[in-house]
Every structure is written in C-alpha cells, then in structure tokens.
PDB file of C-alpha atoms in Angstrom:
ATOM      1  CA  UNK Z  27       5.352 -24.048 -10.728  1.00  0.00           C
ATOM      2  CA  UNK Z  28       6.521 -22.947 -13.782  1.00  0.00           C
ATOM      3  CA  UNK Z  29       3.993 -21.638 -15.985  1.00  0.00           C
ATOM      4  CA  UNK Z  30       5.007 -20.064 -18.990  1.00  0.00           C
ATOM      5  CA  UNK Z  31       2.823 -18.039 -21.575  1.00  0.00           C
ATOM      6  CA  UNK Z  32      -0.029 -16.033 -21.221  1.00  0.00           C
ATOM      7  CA  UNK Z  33      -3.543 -16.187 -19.381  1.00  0.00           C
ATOM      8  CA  UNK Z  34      -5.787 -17.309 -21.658  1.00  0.00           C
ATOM      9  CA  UNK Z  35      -9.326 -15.198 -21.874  1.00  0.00           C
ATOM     10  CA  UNK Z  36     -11.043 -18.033 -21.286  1.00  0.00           C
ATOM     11  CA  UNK Z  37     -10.450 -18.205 -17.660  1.00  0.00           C
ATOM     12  CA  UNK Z  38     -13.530 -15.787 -17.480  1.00  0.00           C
ATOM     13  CA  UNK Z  39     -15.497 -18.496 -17.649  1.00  0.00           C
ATOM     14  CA  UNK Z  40     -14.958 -19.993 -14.085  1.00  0.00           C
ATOM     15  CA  UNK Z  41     -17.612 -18.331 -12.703  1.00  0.00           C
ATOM     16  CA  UNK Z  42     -17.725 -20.395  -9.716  1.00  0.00           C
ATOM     17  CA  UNK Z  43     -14.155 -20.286  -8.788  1.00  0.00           C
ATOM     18  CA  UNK Z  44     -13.126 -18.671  -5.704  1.00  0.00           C
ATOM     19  CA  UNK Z  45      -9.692 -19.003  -5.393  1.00  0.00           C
ATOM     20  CA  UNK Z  46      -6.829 -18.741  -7.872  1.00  0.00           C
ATOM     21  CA  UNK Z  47      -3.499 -18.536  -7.497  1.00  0.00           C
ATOM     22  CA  UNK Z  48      -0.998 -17.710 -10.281  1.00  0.00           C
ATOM     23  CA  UNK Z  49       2.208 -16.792  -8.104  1.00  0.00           C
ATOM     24  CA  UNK Z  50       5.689 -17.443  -8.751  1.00  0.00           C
ATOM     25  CA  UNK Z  51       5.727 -18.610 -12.646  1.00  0.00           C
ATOM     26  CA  UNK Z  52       7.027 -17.080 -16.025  1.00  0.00           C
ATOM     27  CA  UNK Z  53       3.817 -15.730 -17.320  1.00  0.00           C
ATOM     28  CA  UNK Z  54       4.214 -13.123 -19.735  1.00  0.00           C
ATOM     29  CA  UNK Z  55       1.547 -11.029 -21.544  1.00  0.00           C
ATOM     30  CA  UNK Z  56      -0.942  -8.693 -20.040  1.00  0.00           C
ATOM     31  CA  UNK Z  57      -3.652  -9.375 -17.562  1.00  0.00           C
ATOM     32  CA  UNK Z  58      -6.325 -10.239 -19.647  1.00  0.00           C
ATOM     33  CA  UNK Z  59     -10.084  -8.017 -18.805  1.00  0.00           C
ATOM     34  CA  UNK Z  60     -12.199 -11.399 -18.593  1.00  0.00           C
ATOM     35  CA  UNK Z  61     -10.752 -11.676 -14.804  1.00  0.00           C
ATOM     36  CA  UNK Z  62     -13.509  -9.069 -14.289  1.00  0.00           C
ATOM     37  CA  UNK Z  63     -16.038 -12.033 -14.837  1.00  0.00           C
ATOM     38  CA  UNK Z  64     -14.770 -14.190 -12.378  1.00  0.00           C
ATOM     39  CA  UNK Z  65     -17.693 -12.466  -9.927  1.00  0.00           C
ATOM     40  CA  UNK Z  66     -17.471 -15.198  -6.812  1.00  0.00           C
ATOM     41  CA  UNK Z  67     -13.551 -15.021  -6.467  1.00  0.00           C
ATOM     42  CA  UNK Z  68     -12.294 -14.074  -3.458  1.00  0.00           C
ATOM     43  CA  UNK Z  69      -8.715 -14.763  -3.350  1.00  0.00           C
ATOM     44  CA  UNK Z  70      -6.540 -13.845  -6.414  1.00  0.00           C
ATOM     45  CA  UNK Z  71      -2.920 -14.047  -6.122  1.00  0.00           C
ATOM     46  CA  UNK Z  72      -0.761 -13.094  -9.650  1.00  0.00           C
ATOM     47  CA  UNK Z  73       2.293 -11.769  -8.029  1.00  0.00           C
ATOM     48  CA  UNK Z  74       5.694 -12.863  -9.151  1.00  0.00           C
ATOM     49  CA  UNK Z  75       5.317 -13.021 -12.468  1.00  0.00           C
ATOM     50  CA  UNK Z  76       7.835 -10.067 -13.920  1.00  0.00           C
ATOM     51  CA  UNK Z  77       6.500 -11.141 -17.782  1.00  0.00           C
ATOM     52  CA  UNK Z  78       3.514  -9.799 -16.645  1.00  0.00           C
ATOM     53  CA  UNK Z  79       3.061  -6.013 -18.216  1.00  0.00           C
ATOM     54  CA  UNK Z  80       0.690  -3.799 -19.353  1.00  0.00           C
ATOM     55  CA  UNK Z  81      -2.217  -2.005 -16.905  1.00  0.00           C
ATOM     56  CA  UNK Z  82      -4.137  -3.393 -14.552  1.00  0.00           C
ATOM     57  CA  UNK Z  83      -7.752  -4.097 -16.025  1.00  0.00           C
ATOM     58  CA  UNK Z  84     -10.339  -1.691 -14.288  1.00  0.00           C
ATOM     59  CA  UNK Z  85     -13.073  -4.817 -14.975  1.00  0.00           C
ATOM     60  CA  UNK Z  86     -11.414  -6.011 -11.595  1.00  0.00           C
ATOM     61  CA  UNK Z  87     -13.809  -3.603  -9.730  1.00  0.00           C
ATOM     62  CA  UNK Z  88     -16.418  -6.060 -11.054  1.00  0.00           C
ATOM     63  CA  UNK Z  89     -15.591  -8.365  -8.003  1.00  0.00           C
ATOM     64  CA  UNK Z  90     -18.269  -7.748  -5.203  1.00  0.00           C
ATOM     65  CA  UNK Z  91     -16.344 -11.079  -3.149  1.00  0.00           C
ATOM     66  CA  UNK Z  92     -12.864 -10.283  -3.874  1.00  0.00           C
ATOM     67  CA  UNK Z  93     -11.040 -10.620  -0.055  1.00  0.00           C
ATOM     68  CA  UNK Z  94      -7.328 -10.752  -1.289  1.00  0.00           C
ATOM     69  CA  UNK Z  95      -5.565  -9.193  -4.661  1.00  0.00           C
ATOM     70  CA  UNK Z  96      -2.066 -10.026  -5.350  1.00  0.00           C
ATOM     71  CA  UNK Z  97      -0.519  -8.389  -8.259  1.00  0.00           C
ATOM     72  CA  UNK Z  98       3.346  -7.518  -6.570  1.00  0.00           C
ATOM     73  CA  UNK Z  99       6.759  -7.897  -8.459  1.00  0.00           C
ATOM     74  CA  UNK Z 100       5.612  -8.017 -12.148  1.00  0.00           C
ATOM     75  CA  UNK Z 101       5.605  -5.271 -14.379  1.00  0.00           C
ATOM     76  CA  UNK Z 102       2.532  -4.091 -14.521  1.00  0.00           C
ATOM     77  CA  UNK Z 103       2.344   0.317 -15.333  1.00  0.00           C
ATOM     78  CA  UNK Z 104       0.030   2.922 -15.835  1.00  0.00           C
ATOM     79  CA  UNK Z 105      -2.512   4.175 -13.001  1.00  0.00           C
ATOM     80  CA  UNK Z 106      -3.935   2.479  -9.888  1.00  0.00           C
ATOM     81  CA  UNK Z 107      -7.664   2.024 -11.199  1.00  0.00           C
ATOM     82  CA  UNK Z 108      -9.860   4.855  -9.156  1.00  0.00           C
ATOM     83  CA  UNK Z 109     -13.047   2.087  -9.838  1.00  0.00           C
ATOM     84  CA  UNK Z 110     -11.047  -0.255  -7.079  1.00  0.00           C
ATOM     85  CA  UNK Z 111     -12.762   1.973  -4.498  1.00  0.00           C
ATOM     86  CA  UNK Z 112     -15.824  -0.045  -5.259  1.00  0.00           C
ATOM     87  CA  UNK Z 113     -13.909  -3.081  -3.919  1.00  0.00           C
ATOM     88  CA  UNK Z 114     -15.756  -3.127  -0.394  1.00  0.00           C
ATOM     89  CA  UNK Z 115     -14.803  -6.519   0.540  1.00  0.00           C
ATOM     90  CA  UNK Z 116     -11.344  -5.973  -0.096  1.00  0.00           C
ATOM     91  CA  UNK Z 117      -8.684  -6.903   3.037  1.00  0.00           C
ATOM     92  CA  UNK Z 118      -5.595  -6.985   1.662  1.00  0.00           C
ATOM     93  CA  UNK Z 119      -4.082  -5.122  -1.456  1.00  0.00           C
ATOM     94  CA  UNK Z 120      -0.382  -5.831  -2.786  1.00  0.00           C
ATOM     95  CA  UNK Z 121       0.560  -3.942  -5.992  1.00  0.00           C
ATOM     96  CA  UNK Z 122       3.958  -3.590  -5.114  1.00  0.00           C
ATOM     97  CA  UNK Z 123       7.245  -3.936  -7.182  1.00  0.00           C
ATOM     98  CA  UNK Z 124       5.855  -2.566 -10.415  1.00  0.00           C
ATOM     99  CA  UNK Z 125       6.044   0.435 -12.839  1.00  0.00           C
ATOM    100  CA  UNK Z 126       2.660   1.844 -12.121  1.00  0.00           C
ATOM    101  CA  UNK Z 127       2.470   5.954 -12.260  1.00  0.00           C
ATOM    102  CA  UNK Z 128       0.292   8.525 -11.408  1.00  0.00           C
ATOM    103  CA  UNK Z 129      -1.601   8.981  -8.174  1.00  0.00           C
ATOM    104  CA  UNK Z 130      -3.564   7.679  -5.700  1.00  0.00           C
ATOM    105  CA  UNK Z 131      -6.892   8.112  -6.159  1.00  0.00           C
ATOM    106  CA  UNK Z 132      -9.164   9.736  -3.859  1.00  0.00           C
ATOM    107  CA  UNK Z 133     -11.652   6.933  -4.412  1.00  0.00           C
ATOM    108  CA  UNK Z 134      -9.542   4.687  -2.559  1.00  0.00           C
ATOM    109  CA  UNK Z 135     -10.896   6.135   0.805  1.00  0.00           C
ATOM    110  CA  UNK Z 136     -13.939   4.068   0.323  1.00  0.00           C
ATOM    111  CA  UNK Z 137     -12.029   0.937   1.151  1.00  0.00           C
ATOM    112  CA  UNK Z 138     -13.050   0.711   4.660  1.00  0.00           C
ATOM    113  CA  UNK Z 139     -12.687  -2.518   5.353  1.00  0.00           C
ATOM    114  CA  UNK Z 140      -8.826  -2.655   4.145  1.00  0.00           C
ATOM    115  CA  UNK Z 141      -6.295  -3.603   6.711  1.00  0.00           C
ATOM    116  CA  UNK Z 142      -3.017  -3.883   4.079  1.00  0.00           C
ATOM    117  CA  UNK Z 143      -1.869  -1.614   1.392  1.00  0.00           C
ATOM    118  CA  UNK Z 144       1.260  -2.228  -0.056  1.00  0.00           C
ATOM    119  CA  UNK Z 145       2.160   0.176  -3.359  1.00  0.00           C
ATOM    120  CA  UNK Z 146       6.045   0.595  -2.339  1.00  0.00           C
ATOM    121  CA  UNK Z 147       8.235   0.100  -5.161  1.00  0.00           C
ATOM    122  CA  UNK Z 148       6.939   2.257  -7.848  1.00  0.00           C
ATOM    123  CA  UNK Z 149       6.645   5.365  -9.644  1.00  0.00           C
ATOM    124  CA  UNK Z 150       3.236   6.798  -7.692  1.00  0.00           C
ATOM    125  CA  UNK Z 151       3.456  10.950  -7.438  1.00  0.00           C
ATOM    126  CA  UNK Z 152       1.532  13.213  -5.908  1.00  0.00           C
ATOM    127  CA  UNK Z 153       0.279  13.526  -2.118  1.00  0.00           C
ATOM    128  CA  UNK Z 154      -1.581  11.338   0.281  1.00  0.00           C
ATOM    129  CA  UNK Z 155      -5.339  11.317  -0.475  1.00  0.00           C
ATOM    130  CA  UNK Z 156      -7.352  13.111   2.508  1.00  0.00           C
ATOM    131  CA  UNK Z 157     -10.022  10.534   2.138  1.00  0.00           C
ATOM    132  CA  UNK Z 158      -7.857   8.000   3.667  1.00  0.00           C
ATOM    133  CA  UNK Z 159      -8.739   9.471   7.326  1.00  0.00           C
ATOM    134  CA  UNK Z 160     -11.769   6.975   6.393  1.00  0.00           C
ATOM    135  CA  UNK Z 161      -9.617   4.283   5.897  1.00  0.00           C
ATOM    136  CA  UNK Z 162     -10.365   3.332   9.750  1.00  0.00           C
ATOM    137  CA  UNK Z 163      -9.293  -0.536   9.503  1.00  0.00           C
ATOM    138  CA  UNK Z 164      -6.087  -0.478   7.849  1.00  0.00           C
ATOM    139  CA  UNK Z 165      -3.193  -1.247   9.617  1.00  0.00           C
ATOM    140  CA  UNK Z 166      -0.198  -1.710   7.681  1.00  0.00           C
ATOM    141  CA  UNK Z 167       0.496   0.799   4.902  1.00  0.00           C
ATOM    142  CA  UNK Z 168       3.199   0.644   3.159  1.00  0.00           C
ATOM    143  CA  UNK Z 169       4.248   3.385   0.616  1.00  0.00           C
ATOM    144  CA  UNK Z 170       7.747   3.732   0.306  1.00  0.00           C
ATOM    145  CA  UNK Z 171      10.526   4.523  -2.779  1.00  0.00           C
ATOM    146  CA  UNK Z 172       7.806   6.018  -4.986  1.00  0.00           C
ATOM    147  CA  UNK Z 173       7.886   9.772  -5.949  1.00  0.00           C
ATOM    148  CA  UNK Z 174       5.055  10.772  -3.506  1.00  0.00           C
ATOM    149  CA  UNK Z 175       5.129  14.343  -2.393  1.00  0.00           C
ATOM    150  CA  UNK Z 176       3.861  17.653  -0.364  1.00  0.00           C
ATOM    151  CA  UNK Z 177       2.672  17.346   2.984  1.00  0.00           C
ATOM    152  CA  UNK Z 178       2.039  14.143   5.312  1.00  0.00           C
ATOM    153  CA  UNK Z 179      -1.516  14.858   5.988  1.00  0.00           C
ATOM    154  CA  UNK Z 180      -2.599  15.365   9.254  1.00  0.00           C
ATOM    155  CA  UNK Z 181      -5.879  13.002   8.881  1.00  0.00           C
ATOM    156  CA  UNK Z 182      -3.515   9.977   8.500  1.00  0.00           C
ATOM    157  CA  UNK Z 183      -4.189  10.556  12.690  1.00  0.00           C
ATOM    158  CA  UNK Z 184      -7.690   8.873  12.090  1.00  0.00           C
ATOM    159  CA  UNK Z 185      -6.676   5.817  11.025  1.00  0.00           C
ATOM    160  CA  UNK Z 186      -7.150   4.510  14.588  1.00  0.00           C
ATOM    161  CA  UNK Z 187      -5.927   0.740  13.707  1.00  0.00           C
ATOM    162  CA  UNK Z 188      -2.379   1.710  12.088  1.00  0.00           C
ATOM    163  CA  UNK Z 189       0.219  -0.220  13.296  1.00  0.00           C
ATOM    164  CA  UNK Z 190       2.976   0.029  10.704  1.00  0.00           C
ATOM    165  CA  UNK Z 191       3.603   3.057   8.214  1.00  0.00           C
ATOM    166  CA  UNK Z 192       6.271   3.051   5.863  1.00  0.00           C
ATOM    167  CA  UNK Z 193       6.407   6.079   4.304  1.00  0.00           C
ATOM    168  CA  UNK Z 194      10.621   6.422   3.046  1.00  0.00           C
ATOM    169  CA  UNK Z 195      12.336   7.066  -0.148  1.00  0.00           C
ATOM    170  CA  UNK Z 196       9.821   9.838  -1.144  1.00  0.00           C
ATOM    171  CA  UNK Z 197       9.332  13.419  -1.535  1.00  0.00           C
ATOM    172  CA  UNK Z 198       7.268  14.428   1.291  1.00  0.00           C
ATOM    173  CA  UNK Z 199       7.971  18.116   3.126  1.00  0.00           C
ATOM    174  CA  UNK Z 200       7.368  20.327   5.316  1.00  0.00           C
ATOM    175  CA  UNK Z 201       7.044  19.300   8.969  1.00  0.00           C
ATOM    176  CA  UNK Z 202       5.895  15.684  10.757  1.00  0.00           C
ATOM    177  CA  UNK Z 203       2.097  16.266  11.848  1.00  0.00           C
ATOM    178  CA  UNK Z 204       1.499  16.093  15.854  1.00  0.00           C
ATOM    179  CA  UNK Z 205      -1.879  13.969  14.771  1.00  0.00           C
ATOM    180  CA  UNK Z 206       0.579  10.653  14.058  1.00  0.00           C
ATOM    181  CA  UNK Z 207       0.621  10.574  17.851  1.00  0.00           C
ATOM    182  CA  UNK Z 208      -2.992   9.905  18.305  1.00  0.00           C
ATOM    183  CA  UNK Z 209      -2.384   6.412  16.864  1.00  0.00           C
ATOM    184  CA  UNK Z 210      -1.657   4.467  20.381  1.00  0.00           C
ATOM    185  CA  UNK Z 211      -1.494   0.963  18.229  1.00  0.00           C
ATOM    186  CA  UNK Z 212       1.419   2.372  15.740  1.00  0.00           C
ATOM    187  CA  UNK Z 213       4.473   0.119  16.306  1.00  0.00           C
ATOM    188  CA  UNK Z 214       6.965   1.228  13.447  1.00  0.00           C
ATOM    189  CA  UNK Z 215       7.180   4.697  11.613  1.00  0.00           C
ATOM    190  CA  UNK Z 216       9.989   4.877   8.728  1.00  0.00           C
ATOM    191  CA  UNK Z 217      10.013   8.646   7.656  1.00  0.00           C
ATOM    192  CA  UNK Z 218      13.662   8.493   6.260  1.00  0.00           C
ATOM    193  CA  UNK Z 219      14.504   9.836   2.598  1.00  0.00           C
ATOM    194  CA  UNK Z 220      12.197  12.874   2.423  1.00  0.00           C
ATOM    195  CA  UNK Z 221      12.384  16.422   2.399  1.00  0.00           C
ATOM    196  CA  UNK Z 222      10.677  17.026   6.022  1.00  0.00           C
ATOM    197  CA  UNK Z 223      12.338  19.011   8.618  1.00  0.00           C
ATOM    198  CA  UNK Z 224      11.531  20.822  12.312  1.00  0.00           C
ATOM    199  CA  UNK Z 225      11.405  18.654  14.969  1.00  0.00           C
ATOM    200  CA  UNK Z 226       9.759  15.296  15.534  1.00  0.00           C
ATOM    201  CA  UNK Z 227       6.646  15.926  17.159  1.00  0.00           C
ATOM    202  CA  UNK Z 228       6.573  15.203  21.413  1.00  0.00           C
ATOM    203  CA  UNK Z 229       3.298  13.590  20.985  1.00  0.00           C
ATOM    204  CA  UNK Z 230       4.958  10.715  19.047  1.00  0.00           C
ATOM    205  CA  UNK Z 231       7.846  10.288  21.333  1.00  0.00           C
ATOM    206  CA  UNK Z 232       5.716   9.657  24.048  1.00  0.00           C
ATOM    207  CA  UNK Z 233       4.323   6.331  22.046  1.00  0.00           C
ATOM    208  CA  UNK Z 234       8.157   5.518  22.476  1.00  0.00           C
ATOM    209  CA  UNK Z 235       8.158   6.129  26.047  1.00  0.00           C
ATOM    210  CA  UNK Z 236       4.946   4.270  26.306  1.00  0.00           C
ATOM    211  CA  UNK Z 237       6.484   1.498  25.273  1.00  0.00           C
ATOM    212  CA  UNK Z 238       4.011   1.272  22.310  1.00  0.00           C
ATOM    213  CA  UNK Z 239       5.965   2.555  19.094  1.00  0.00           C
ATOM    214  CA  UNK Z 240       9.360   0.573  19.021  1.00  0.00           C
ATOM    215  CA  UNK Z 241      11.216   1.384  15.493  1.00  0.00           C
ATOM    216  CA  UNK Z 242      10.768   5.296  14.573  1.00  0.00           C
ATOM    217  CA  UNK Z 243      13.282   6.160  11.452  1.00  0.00           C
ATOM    218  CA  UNK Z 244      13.787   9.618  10.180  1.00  0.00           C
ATOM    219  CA  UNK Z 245      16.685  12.202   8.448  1.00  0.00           C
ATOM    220  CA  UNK Z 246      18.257  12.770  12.032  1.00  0.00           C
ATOM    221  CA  UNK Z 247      21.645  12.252  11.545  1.00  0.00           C
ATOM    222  CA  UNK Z 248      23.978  14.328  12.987  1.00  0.00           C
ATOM    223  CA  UNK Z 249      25.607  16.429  12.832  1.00  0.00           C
ATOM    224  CA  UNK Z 250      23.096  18.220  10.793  1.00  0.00           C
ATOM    225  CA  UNK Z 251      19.704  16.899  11.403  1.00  0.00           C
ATOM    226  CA  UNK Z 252      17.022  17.709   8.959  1.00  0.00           C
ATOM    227  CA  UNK Z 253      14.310  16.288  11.915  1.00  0.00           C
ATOM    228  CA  UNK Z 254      15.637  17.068  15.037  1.00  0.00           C
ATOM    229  CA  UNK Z 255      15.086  13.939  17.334  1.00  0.00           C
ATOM    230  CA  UNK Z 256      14.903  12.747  20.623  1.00  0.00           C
ATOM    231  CA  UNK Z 257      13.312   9.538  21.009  1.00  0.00           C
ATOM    232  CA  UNK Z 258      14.155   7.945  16.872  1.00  0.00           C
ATOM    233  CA  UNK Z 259      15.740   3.989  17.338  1.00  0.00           C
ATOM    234  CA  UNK Z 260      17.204   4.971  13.876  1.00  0.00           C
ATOM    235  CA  UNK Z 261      18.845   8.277  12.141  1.00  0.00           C
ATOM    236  CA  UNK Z 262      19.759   8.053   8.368  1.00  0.00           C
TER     237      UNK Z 262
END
C-alpha cells in the first residue's frame, strides 16, 4: 500500500484487534502512545515506514499478548525502552535500521522467551548486558554497525539455542571468549570490524571441524592479523 500521513490516536480503540500490519507505506509522524491500549494484539508490524520518527512509546510494554514487534527501517531515535523487558510473550523483536541511541538495557534479560533480536543498524553504545546469559531461547541475534563496545561477555556461552550472531562493525575489544564454543547449535559468527585481537579460541574451531559452525568472520587478514585464525571461512 501506500499510506500516507500519520496514525491517528484513535486506533487505541481496537481493543480487540490482534493483528496489524502497517509495513511498507509513507507514514510520517511519530508513533502515537494509544498503541499501548491495543492490550489483545499480538502481531504488530510498522517497519518500512522512514517518515516514521520520534521515540518509541514505552506504553508498548502495556501488551501482555504481543508475539511479534516490527518497527525496522524508519527513523525512529532515542533509547530502547528498559519497560520492554516486561514483554514476556515476545518472539521476535526487529528495531533495526533506525537512529535509536543509548544502551541496551539490562532489563532486556527478562525476555526469555525471545528467539530474534535484530537492533543492527543504529547508534546503540555501550557493552553487552550480562543478563542476556538468561536469554536461553534466542537464536538469532543480530547486533551489528552500532557503536557497541568493551568486552564480548563470556555469558553470551549460555545462550544454549544461538544459532546466528552477528556481532560486526562495532567497538568490541579485548580477546574472543572460549565460552562461544559451548554453543554446539551456532552456525554463523561475524566478529569482523572490531577492536579484538589474540587468537580465535580452539574451542570454536572445533564447531568448524564438527561440521556444526559453517561461516566464522573475523579481522584475520594477513599479513597482519589482529585475530590470529585457523579455522575462519572469511578474513576482512
């Protein structure tokens, strides 16, 4: 479609709707706080929408149902909301392709029944929470060309369902943590554009040899190597 304008407030009165989908139009405006009332949705999908600005409304937390939020490629800024740690029914989260700033909160470890979390694209800072290690069903994470820094925590190794981690075009240092190869379902690890350095950890070249992780990217180029690596399918 082509929907222009903006959301009108009055959509907070579909309380009984449970699936709306806004995707791919010209909106413009901000994304109004009366979404918050929509309490039996369980699908929301405003992506594509690059009119779209402002901060995303913390009354979204007020959505015990919500499965499925789409917000990715508008222009949405500010801070991820800390309150969407309340969201426990929440699968899938897709805030990527925006201007939002700040970090990720700590709260967002209470999500424990999220399996995708996609915030690449943005201006995020600051380091990995440690409260993701409770994060135990998510398997595709994807944080890439942000500004996050310091050190790849070593509790990402209890997120047991992983499968995909994009992690490049960030700020992270120091050395890889051996606990990444304690996830025997990870598939894809993109480490490139960072400050790390040492050498990649054995443990995770084994899930190569294992035939279980088959695309592992980091800054292994020669001939100066900032990761020294033996088992990497890719070397920027």
């Amino acid at each position: 479609n082509q929907f222009t304008g903006q959301i009108p407030e009055s959509i907070g009165r579909l309380e009984s709707m449970v699936d709306l989908r806004l995707r791919r139009n010209s909106l413009s405006g901000t994304l109004p706080t009366e979404l918050g009332q929509l309490t039996q949705i369980q699908t929301l999908y405003i992506d594509t929408n690059p009119k779209i600005k402002g901060r995303i409304p913390t009354q979204l937390s007020n959505l015990p149902k919500l499965d499925e939020l789409h917000l990715y490629q508008n222009n949405l800024s500010g801070p991820l909301p800390p309150e969407f740690g309340l969201l426990s029914s929440l699968t899938y989260l897709y805030l990527d392709s925006n201007e939002l700033t700040g970090s990720i909160p700590d709260e967002w470890g209470e999500l424990r029944n999220l399996e995708q979390l996609f915030l690449a694209g943005n201006n995020l800072e600051g380091p990995i929470p440690d409260t993701f290690r409770a994060m135990t069903s998510l398997r595709y994470f994807r944080a890439s060309d942000n500004d996050l820094s310091g050190q790849l925590p070593t509790e990402l190794g209890k997120m047991e369902k992983l499968e995909y981690l994009y992690l490049e075009e960030n700020d992270f240092e120091s050395q890889i943590p051996t606990e990444l190869g304690e996830l025997t379902k990870l598939k894809l690890i993109h480490l490139h554009g960072n400050d790390l350095t040492g050498v990649m950890p054995e443990q995770i070249c084994r899930l190569m040899d294992d035939f279980v992780l088959s695309d592992l990217k980091a800054d292994c180029e020669e001939p100066d190597p900032d990761v020294t690596c033996r088992c990497c399918t890719s070397c920027e």
